[in-house]
mmCIF file of N, CA and C and ligand atoms in Angstrom:
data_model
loop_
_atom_site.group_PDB
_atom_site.id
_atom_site.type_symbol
_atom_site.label_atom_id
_atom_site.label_comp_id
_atom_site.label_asym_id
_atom_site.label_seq_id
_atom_site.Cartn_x
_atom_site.Cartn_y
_atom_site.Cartn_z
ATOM 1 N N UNK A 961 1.410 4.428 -17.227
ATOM 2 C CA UNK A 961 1.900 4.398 -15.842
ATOM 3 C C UNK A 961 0.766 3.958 -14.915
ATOM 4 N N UNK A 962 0.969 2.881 -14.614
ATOM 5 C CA UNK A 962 -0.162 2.259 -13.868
ATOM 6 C C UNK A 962 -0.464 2.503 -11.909
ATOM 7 N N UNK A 963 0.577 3.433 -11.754
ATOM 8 C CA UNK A 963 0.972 4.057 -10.570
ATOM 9 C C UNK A 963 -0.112 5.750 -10.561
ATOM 10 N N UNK A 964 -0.533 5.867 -11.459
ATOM 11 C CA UNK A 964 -1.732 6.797 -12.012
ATOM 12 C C UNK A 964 -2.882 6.548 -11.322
ATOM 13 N N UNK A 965 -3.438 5.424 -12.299
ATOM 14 C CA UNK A 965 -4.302 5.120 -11.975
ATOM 15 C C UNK A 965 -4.657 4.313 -10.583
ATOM 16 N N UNK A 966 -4.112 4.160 -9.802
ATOM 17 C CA UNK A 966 -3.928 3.746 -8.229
ATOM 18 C C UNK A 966 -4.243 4.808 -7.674
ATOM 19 N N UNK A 967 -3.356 5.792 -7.944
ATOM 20 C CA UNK A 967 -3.378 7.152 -7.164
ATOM 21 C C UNK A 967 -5.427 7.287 -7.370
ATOM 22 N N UNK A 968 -5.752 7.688 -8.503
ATOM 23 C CA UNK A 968 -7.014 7.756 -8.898
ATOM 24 C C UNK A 968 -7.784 7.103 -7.535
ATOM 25 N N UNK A 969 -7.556 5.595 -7.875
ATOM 26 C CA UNK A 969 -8.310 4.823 -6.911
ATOM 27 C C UNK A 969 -8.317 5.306 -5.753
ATOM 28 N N UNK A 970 -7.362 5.256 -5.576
ATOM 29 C CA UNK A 970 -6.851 5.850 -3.511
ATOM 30 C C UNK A 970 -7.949 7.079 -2.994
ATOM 31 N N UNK A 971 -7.555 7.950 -4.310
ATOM 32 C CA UNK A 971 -8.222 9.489 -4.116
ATOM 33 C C UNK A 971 -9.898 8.866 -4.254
ATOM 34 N N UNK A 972 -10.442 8.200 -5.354
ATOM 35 C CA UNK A 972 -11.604 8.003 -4.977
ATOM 36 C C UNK A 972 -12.247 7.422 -3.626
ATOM 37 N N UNK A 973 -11.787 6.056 -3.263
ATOM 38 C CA UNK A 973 -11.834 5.789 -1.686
ATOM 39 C C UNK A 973 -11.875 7.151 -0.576
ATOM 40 N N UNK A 974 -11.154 7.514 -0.765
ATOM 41 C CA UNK A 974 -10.687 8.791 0.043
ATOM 42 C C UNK A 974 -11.494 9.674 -0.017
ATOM 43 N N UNK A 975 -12.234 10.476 -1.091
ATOM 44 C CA UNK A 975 -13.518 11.285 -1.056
ATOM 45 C C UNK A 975 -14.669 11.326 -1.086
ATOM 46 N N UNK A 976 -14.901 9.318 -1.362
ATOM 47 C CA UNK A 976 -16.379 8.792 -0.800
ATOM 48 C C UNK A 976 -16.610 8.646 0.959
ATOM 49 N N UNK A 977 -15.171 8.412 1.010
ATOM 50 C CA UNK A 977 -15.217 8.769 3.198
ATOM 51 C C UNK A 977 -15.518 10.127 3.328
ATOM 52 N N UNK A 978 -14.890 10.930 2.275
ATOM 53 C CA UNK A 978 -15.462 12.318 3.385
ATOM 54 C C UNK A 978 -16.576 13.004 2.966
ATOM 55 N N UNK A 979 -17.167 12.188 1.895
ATOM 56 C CA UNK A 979 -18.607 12.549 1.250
ATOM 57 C C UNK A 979 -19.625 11.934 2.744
ATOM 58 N N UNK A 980 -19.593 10.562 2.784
ATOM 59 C CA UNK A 980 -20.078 9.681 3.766
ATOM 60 C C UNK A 980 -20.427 10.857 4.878
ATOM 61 N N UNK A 981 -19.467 11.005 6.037
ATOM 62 C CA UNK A 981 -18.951 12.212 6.895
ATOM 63 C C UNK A 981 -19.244 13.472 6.891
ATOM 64 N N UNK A 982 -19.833 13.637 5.769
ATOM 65 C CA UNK A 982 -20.443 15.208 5.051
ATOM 66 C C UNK A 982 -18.634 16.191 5.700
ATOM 67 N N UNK A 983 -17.509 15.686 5.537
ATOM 68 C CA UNK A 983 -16.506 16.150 5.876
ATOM 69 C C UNK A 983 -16.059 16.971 4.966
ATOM 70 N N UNK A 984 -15.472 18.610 5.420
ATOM 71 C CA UNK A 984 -14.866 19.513 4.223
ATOM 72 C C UNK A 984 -13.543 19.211 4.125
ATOM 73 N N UNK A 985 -13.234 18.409 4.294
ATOM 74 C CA UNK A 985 -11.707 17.772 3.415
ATOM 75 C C UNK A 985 -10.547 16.788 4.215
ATOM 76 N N UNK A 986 -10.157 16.617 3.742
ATOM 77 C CA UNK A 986 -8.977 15.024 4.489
ATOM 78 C C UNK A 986 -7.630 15.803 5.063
ATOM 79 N N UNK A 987 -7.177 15.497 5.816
ATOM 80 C CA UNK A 987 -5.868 15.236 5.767
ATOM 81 C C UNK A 987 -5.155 14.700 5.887
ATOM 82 N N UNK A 988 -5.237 13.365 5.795
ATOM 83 C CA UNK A 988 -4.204 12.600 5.559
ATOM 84 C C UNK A 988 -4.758 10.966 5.099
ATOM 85 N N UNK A 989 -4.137 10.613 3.978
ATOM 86 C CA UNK A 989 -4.432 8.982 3.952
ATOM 87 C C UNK A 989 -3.408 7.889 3.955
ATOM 88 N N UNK A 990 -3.676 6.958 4.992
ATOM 89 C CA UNK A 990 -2.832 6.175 4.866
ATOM 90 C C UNK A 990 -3.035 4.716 3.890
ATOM 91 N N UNK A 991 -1.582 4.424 3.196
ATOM 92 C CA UNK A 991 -2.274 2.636 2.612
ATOM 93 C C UNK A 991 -0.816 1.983 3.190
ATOM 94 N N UNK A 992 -1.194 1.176 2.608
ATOM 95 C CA UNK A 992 -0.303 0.036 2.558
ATOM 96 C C UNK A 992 0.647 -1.028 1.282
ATOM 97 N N UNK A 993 1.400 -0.210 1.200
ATOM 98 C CA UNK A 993 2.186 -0.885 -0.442
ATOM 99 C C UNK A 993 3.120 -2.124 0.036
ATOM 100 N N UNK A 994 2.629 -3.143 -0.056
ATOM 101 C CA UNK A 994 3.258 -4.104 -0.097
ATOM 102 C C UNK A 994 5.131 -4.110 -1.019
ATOM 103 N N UNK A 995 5.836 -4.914 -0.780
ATOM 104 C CA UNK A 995 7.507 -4.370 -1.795
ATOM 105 C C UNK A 995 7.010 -5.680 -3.139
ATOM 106 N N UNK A 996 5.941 -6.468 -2.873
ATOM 107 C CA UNK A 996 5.799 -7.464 -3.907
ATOM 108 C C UNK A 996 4.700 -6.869 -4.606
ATOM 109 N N UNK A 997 3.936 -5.474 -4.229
ATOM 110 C CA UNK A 997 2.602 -5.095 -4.916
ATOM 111 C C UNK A 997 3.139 -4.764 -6.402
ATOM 112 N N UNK A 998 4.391 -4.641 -6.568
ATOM 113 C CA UNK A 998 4.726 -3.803 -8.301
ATOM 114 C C UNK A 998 4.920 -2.539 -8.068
ATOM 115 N N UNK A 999 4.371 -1.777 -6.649
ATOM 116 C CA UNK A 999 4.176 -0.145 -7.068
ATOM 117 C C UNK A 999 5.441 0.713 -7.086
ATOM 118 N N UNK A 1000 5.569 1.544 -7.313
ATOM 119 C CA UNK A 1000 6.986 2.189 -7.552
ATOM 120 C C UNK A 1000 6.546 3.073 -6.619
ATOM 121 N N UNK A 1001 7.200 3.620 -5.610
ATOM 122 C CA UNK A 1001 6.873 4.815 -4.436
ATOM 123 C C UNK A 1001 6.928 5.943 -5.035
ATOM 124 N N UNK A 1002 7.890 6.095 -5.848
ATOM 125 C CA UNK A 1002 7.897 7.677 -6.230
ATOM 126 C C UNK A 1002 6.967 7.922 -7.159
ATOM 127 N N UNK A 1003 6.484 7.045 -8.170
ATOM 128 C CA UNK A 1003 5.676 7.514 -9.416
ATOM 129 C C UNK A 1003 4.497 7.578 -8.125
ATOM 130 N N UNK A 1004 4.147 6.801 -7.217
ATOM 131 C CA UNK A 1004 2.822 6.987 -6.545
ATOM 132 C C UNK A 1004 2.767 8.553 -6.397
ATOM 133 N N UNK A 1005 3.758 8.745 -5.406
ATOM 134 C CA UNK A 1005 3.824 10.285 -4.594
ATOM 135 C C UNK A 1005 3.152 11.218 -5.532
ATOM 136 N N UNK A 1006 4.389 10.467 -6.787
ATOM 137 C CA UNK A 1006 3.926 11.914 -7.855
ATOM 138 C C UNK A 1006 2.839 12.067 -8.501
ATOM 139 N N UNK A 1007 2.512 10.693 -8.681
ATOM 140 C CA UNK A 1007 0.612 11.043 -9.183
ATOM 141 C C UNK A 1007 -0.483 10.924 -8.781
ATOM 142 N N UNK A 1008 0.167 10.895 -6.956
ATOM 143 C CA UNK A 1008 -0.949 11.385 -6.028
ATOM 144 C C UNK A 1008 -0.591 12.752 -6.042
ATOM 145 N N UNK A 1009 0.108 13.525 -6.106
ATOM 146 C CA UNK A 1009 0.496 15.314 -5.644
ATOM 147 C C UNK A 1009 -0.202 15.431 -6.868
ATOM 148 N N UNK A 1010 -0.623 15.111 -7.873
ATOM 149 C CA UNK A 1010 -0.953 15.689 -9.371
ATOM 150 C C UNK A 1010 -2.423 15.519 -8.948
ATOM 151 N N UNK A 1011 -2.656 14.377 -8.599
ATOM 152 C CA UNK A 1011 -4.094 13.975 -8.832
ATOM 153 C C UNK A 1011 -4.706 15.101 -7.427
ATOM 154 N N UNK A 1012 -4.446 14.699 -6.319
ATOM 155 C CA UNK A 1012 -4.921 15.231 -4.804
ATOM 156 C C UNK A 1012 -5.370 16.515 -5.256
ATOM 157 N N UNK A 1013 -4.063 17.262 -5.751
ATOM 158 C CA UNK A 1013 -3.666 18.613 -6.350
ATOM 159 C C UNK A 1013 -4.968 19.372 -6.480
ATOM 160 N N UNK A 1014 -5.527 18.558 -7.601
ATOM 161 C CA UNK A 1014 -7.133 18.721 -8.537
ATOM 162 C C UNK A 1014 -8.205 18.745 -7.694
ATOM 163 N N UNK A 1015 -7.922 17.853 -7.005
ATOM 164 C CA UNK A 1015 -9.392 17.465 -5.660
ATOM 165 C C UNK A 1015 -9.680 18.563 -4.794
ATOM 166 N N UNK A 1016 -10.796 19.612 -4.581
ATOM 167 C CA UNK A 1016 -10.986 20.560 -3.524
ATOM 168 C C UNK A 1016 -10.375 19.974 -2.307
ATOM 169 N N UNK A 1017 -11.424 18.389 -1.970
ATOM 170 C CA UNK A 1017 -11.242 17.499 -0.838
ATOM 171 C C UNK A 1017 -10.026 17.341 -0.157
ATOM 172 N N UNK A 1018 -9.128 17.066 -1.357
ATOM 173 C CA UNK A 1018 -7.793 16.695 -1.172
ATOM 174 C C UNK A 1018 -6.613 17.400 -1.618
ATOM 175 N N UNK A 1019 -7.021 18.911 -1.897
ATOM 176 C CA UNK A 1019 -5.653 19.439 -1.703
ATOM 177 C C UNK A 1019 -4.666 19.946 -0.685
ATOM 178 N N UNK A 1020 -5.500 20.040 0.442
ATOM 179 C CA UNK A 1020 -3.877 19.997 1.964
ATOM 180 C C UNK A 1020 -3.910 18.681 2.428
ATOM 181 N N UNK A 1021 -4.138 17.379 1.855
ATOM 182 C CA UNK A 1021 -3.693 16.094 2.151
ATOM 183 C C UNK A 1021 -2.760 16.147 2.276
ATOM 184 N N UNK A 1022 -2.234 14.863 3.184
ATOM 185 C CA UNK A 1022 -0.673 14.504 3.227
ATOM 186 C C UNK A 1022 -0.938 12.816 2.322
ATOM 187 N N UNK A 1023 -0.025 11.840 1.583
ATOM 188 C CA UNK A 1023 -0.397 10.687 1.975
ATOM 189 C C UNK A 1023 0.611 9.696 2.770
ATOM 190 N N UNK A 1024 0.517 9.456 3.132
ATOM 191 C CA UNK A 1024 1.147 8.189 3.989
ATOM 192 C C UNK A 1024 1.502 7.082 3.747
ATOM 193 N N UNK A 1025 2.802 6.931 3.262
ATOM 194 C CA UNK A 1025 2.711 5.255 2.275
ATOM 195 C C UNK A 1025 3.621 4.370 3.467
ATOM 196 N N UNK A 1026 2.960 3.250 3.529
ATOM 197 C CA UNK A 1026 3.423 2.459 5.169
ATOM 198 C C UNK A 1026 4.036 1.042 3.522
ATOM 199 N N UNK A 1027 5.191 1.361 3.631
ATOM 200 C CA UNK A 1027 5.768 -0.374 2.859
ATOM 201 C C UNK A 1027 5.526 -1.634 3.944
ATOM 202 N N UNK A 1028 5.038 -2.267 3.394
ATOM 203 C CA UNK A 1028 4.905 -4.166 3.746
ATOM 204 C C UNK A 1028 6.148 -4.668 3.467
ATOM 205 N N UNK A 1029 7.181 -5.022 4.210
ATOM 206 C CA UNK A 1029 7.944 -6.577 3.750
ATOM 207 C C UNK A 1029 8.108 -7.464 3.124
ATOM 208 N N UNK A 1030 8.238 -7.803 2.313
ATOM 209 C CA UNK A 1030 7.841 -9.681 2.284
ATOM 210 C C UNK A 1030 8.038 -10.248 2.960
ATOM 211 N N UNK A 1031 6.941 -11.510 3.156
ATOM 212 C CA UNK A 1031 7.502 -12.358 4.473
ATOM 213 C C UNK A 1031 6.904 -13.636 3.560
ATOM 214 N N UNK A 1032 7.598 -14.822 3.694
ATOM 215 C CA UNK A 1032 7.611 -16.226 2.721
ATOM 216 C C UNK A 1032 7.274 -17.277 4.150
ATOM 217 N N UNK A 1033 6.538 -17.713 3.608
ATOM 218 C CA UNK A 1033 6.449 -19.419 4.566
ATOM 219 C C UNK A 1033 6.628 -20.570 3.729
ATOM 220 N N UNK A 1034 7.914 -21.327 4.739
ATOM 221 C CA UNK A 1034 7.853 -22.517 3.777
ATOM 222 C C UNK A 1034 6.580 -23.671 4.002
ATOM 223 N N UNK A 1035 6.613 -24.074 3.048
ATOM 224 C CA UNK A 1035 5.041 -25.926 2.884
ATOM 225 C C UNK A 1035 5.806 -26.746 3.708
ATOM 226 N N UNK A 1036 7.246 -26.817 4.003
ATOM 227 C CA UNK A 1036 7.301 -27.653 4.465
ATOM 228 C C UNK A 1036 7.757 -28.014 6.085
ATOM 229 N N UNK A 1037 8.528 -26.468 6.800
ATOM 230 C CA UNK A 1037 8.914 -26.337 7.797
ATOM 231 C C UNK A 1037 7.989 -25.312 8.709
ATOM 232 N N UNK A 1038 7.519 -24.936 7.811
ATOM 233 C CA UNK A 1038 6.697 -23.496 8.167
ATOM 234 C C UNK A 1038 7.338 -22.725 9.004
ATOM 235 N N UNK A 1039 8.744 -22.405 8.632
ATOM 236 C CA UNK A 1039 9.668 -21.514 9.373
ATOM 237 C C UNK A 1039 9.447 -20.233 8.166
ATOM 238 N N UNK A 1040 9.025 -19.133 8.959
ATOM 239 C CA UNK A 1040 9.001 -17.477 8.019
ATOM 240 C C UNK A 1040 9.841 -17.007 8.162
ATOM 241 N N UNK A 1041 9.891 -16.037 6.997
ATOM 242 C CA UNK A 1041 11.086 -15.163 6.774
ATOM 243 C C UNK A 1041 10.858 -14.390 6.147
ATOM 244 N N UNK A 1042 11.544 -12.995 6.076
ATOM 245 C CA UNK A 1042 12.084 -12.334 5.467
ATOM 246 C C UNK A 1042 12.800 -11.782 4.346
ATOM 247 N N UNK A 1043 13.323 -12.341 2.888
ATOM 248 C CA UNK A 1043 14.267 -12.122 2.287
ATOM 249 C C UNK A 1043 14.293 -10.697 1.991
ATOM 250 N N UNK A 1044 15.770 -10.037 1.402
ATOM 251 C CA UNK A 1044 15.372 -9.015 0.705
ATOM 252 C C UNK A 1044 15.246 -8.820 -0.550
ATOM 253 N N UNK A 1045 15.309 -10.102 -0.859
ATOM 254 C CA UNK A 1045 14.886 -10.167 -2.538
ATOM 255 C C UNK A 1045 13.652 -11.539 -2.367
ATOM 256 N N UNK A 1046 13.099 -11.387 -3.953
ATOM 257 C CA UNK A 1046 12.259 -12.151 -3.850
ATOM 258 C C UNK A 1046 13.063 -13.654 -4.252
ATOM 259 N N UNK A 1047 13.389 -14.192 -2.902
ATOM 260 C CA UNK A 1047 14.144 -15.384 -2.488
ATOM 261 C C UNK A 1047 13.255 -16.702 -2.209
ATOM 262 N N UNK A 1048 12.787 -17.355 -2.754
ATOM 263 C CA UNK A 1048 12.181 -18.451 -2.137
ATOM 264 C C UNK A 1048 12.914 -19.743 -1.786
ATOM 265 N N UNK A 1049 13.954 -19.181 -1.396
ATOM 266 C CA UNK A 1049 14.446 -20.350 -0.263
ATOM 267 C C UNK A 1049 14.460 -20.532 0.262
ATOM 268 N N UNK A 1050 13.722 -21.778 1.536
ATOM 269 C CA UNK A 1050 14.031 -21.511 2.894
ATOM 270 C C UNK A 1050 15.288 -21.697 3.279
ATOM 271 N N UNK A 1051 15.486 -20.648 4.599
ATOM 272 C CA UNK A 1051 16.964 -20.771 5.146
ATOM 273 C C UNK A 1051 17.368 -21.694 5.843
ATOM 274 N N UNK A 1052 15.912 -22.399 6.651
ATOM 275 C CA UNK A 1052 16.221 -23.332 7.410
ATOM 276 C C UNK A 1052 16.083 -25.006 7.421
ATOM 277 N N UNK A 1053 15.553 -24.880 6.032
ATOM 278 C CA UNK A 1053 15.674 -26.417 5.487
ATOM 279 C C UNK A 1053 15.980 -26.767 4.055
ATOM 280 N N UNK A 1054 16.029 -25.494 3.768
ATOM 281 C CA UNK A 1054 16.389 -25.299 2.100
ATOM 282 C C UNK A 1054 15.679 -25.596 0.649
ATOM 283 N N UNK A 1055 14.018 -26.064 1.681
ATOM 284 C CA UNK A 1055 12.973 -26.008 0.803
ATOM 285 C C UNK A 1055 12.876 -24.912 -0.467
ATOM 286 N N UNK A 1056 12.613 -25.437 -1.656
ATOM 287 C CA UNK A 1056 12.394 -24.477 -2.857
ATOM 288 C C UNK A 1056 11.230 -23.726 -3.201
ATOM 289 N N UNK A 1057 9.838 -23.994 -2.326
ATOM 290 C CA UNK A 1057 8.652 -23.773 -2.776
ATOM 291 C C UNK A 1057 8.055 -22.744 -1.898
ATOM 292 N N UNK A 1058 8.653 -22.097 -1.216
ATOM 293 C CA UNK A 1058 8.299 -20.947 0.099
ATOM 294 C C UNK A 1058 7.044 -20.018 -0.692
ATOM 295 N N UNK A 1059 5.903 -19.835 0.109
ATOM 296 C CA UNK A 1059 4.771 -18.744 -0.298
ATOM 297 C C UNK A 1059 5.020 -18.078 0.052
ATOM 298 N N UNK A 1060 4.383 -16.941 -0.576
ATOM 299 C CA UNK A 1060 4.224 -15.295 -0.571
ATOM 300 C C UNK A 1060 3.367 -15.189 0.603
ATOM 301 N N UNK A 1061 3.268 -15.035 2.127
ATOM 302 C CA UNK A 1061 2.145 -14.706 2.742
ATOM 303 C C UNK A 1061 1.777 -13.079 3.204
ATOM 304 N N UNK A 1062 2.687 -12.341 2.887
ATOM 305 C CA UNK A 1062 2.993 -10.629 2.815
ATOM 306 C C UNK A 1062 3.620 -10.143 1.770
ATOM 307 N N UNK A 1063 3.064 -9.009 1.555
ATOM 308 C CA UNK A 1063 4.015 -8.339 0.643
ATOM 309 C C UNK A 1063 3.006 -7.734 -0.466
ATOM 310 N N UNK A 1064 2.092 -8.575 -1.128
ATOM 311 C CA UNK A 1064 1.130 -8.112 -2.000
ATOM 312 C C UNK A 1064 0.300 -6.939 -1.858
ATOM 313 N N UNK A 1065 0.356 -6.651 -0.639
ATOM 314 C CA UNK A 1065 -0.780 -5.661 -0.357
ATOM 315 C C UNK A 1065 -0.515 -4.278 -0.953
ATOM 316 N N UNK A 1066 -2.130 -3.763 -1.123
ATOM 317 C CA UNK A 1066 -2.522 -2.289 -2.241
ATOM 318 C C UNK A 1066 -3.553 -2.272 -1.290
ATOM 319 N N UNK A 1067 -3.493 -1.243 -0.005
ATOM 320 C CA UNK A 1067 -4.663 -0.940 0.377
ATOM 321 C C UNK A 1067 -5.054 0.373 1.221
ATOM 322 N N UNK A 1068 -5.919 1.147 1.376
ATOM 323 C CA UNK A 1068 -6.058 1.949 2.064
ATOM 324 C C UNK A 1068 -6.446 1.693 3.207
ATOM 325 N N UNK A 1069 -5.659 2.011 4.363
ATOM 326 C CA UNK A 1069 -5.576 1.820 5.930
ATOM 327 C C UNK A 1069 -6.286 2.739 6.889
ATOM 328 N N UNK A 1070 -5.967 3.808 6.242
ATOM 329 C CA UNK A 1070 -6.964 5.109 6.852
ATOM 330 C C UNK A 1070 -7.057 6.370 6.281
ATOM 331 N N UNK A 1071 -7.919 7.184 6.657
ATOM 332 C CA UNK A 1071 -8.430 7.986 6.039
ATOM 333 C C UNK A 1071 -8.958 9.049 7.242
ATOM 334 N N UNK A 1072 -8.277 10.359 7.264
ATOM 335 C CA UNK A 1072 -8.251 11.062 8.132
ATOM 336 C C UNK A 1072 -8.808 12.609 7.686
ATOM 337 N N UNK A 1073 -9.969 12.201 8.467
ATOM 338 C CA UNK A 1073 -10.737 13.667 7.899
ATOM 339 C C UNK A 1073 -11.111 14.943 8.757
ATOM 340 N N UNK A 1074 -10.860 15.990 8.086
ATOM 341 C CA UNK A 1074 -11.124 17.304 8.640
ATOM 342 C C UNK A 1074 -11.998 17.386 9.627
ATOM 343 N N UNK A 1075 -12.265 18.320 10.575
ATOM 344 C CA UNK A 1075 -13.266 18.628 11.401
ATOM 345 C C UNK A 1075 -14.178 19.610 10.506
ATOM 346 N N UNK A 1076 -15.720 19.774 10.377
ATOM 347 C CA UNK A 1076 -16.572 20.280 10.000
ATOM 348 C C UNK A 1076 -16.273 21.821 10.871
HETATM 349 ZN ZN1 ZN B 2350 11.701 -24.873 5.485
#
């Protein structure tokens, strides 16, 4: 479950900020899951509550998962959009080759730490 090891990541990011900060613990982190990143929301939740769980740092965390869109630009009209599937058609000229310019993102946005 590769939604594990993310969580991992997240939590590490997350307790080198409040190491940094000499901070006694987080509450809250935010990222950013793109709907094209692969991640599954619920396996995240759940193996961030498992992982956080373990962490002194991070056990009254909240996390905060902010979903990204996809948003496609076509090469040739450069009219964006929206689909809700991964559609690469444009709507407005019916170009076949529309890019991914959102949606990929895996990132941590913020990181909200305790008062000393
Ligand atoms: Zn177009």
């Amino acid at each position: 479950m590769h939604e594990f090891s993310i969580a991992l990541n997240i939590l590490e990011i997350a307790e080198s900020t409040a190491l940094q900060h000499e901070a006694p613990g987080i509450s809250e982190v935010e990222v950013e899951v793109g709907d094209a990143a692969g991640v599954n929301i619920e396996a995240l939740e759940f193996a961030w509550e498992s992982a956080a769980g373990a962490s002194p740092l991070l056990k009254q965390s909240k996390l905060a998962i902010h979903r990204v869109p996809l948003l496609f630009e076509c090469p040739r009209c450069r009219h964006q959009y929206s689909p809700a599937e991964l559609d690469v058609i444009c709507p407005a000229c019916g170009e076949k080759d529309s890019l991914l310019v959102q949606g990929r993102e895996l990132k941590v946005k913020s990181v909200t730490l305790m008062d000393p």
